[in-house]
Coordinates of N, CA, C and O in Angstrom, one line a residue:
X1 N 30.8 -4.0 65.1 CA 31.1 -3.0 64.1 C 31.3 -1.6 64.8 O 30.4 -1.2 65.5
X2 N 32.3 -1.1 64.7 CA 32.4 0.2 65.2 C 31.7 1.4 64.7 O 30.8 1.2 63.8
X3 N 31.7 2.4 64.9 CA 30.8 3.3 64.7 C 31.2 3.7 63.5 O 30.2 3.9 62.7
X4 N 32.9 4.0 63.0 CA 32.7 4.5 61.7 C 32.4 3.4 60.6 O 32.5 4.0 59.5
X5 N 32.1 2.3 60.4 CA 31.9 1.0 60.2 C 30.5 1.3 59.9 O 30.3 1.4 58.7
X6 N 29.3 1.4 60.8 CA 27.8 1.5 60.9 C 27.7 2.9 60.1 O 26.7 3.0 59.3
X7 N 28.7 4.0 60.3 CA 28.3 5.1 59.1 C 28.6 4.5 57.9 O 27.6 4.3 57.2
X8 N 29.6 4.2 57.6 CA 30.2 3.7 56.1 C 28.9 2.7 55.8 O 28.4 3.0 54.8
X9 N 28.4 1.6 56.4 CA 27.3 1.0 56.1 C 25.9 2.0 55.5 O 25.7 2.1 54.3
X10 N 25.2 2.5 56.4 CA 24.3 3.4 56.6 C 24.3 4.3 55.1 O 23.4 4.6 54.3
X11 N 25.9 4.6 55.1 CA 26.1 5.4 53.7 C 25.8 4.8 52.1 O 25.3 5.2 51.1
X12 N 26.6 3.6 52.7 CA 26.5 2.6 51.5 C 25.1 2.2 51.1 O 24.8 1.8 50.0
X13 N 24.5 2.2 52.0 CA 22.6 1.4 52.0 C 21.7 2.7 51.4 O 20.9 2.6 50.5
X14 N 22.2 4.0 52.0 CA 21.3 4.8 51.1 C 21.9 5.4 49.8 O 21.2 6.1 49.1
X15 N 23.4 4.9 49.4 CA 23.6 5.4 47.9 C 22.6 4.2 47.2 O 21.8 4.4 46.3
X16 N 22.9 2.7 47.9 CA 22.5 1.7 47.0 C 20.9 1.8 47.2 O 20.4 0.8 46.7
X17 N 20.1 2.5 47.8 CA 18.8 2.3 47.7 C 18.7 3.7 46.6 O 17.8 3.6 45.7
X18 N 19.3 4.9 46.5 CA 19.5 5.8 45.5 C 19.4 5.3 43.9 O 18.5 5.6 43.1
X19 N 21.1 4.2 43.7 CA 20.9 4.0 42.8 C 19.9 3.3 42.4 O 19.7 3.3 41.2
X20 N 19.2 2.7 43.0 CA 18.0 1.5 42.8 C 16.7 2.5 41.8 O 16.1 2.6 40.7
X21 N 16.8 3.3 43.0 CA 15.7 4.5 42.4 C 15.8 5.0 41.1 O 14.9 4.8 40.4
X22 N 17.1 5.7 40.5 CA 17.7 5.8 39.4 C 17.2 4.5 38.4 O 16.2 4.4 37.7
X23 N 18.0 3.7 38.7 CA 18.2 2.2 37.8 C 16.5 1.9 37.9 O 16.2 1.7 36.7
X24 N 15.5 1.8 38.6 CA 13.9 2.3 37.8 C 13.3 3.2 37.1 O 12.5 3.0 36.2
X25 N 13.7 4.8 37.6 CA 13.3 5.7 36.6 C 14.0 5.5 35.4 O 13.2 5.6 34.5
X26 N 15.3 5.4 34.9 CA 15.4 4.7 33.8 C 14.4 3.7 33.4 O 13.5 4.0 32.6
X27 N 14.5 2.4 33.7 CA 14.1 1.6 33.2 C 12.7 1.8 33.2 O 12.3 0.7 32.7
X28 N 11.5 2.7 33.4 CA 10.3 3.0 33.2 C 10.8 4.3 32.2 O 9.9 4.6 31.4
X29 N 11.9 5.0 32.1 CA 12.0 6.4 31.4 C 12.0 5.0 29.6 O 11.3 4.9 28.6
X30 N 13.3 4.4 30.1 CA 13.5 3.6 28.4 C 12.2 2.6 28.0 O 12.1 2.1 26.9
X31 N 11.6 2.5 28.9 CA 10.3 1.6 28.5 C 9.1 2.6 27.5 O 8.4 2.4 26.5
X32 N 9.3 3.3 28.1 CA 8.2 4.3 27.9 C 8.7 4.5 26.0 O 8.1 4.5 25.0
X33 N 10.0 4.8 26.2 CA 10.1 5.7 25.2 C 10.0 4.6 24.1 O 9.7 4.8 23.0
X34 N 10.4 3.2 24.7 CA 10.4 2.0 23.7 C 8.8 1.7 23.3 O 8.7 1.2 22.2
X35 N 7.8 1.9 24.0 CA 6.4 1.8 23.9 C 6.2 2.8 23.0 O 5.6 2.4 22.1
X36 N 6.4 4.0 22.9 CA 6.6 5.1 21.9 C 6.7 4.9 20.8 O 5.9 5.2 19.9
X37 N 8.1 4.2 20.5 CA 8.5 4.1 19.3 C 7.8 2.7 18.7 O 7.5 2.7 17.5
X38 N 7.5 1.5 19.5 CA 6.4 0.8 18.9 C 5.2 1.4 18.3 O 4.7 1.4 17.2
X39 N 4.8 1.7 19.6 CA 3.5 2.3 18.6 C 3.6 3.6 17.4 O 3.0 3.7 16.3
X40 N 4.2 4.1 17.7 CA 5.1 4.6 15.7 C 4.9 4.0 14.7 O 4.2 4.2 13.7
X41 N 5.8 2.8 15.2 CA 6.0 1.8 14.2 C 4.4 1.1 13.6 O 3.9 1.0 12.5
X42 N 4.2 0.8 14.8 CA 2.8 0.1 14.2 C 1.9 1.2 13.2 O 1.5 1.1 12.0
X43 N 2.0 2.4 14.1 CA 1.1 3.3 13.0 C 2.0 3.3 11.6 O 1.3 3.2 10.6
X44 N 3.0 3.3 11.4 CA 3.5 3.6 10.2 C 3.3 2.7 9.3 O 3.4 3.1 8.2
X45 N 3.1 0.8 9.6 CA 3.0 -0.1 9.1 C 1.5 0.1 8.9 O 1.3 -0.4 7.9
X46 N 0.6 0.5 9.3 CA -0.4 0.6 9.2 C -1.0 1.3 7.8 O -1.7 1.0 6.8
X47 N -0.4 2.7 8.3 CA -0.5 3.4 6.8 C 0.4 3.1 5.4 O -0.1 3.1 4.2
X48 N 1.5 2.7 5.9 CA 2.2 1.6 4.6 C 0.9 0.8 4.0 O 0.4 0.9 2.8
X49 N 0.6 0.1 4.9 CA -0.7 -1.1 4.4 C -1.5 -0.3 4.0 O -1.3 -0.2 2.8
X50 N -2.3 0.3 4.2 CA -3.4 1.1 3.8 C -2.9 2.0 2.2 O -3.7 2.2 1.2
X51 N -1.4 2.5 2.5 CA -1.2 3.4 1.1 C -1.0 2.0 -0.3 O -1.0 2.2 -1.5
X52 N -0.8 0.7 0.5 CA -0.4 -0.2 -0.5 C -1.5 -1.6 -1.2 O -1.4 -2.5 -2.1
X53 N -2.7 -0.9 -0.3 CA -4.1 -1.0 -0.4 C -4.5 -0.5 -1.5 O -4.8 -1.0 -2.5
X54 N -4.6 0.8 -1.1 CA -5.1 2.3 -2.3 C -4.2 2.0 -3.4 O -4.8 1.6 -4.5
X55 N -3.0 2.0 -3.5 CA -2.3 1.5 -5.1 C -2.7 0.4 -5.4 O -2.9 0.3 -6.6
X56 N -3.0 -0.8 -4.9 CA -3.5 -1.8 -5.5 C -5.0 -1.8 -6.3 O -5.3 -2.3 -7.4
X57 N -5.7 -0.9 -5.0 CA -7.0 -0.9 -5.9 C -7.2 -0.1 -6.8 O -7.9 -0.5 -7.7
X58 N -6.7 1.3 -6.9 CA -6.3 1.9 -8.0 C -5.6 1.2 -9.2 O -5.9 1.6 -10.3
X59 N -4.8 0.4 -9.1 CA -3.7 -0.5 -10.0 C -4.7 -1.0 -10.6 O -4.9 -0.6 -11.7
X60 N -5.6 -2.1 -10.0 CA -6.8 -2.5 -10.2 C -8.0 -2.1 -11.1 O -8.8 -2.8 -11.7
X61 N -8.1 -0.8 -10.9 CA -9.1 0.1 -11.6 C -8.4 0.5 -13.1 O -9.0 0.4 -14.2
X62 N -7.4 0.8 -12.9 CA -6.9 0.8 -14.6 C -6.9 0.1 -14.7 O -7.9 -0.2 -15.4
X63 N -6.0 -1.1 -14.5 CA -6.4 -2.4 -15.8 C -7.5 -2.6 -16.1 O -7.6 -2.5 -17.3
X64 N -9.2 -2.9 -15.2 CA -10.5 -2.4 -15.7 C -10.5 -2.0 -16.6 O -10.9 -2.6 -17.5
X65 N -9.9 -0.8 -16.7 CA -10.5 0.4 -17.3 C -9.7 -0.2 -18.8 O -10.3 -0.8 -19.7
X66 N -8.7 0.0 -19.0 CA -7.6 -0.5 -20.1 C -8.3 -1.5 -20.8 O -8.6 -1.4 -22.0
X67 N -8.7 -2.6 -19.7 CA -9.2 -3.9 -20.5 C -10.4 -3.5 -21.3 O -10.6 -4.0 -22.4
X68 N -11.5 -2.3 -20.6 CA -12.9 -2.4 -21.3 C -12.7 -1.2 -22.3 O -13.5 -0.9 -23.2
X69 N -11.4 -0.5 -22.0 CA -11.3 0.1 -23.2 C -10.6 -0.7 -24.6 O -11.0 -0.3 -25.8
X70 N -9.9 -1.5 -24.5 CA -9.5 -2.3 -25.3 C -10.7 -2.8 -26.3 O -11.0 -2.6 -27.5
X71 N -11.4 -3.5 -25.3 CA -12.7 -4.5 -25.6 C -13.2 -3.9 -26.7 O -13.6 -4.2 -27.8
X72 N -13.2 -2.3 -25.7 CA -14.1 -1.1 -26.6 C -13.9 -1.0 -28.2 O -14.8 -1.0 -29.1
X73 N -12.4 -1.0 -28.5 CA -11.6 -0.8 -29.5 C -11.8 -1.9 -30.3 O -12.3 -1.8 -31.5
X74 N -11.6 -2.7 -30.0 CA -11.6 -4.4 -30.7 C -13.3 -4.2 -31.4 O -13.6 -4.3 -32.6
X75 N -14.1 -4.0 -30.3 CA -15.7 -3.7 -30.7 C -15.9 -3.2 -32.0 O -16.4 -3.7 -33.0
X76 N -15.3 -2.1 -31.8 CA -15.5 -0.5 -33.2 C -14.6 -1.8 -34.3 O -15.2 -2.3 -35.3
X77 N -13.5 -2.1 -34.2 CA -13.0 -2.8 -35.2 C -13.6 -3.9 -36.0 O -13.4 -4.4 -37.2
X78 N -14.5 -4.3 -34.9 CA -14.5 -5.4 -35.9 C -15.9 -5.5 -36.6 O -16.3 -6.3 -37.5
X79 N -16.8 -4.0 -35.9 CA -18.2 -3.3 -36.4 C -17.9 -2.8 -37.6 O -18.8 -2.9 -38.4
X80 N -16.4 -2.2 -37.8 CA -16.0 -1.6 -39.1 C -15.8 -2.5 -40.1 O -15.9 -2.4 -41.3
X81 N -15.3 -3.8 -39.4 CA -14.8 -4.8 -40.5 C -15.9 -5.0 -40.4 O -16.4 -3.9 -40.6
X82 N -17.0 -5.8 -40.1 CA -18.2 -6.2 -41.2 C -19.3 -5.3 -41.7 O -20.3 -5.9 -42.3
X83 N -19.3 -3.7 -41.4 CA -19.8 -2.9 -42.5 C -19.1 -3.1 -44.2 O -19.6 -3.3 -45.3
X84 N -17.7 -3.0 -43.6 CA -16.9 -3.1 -44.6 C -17.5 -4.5 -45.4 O -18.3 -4.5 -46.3
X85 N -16.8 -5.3 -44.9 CA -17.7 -6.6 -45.7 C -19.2 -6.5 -46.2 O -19.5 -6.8 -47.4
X86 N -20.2 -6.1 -45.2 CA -21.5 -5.9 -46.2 C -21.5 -4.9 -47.5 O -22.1 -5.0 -48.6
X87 N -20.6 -3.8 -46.9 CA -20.9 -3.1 -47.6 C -20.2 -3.6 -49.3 O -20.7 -3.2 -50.4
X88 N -19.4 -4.2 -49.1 CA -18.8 -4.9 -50.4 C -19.7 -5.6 -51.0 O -20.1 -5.3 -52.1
X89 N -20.4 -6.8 -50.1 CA -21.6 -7.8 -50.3 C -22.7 -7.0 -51.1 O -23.4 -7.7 -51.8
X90 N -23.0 -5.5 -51.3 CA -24.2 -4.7 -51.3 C -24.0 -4.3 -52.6 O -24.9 -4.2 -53.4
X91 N -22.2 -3.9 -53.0 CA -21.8 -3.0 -54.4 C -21.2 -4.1 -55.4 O -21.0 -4.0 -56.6
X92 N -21.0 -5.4 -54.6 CA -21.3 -6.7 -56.1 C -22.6 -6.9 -56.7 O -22.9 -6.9 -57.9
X93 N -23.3 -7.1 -55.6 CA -25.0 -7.1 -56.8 C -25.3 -6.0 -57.5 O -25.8 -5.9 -58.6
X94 N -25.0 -5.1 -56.6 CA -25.1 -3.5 -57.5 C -24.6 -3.5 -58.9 O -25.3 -3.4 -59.9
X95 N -22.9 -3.8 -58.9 CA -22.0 -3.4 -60.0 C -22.4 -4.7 -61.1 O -22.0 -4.7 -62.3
X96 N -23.1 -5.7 -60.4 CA -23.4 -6.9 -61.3 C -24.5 -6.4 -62.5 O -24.4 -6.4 -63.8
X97 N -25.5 -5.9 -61.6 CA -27.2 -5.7 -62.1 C -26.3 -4.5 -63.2 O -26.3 -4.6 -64.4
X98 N -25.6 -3.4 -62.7 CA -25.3 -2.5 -63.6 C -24.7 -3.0 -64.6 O -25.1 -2.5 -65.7
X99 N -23.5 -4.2 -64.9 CA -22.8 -4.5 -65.9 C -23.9 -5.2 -66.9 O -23.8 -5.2 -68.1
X100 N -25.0 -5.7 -66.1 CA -26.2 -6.4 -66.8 C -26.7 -5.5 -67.6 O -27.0 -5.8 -68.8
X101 N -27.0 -4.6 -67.3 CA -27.8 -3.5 -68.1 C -26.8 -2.8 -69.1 O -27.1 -2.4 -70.3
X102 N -26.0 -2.6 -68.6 CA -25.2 -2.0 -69.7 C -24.8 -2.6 -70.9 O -24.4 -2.0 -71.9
X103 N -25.1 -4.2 -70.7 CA -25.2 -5.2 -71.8 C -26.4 -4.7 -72.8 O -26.7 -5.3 -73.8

């Protein structure tokens, strides 16, 4: 090899050990930034889950609530319907005994 030959070599060995250097700091610069945006992600799926937790159990808690209020209602109704009924049961012997007497 002649001498300009061994430069042109020499030259070529340290661009290509250069670019090597480059072509790592990238590939640790895009790693990194890809490890970054994973863990983003995970946190965001995380709080997703967690915010979709809290509406469920909230979701959960009203219907509770709805159902024992219902119950509630149904309760009073049907306390009203058989006052109502006794109370009928109470003003037939009444209005009886009175039509008797008025005999």
């Amino acid at each position: 090899a002649t001498a300009d030959q061994s430069s042109l070599i020499g030259f070529l060995e340290t661009e290509m050990t250069a670019l090597r250097q480059e072509l790592q700091a990238h590939s640790k610069r895009d790693h990194g930034a890809y490890t970054e945006k994973e863990k983003a992600l995970s946190k965001e799926t995380k709080d997703w889950s967690k915010i979709q937790a809290d509406n469920l159990d909230k979701l959960r808690a009203d219907v509770q609530k709805d159902q024992l209020s219902l119950r509630t209602e149904m309760l009073a109704e049907v306390e009203r319907i058989i006052d109502a009924k006794l109370g009928e049961a109470q003003i037939k012997p009444i209005a009886a005994k009175q039509g008797a007497a008025q005999q």
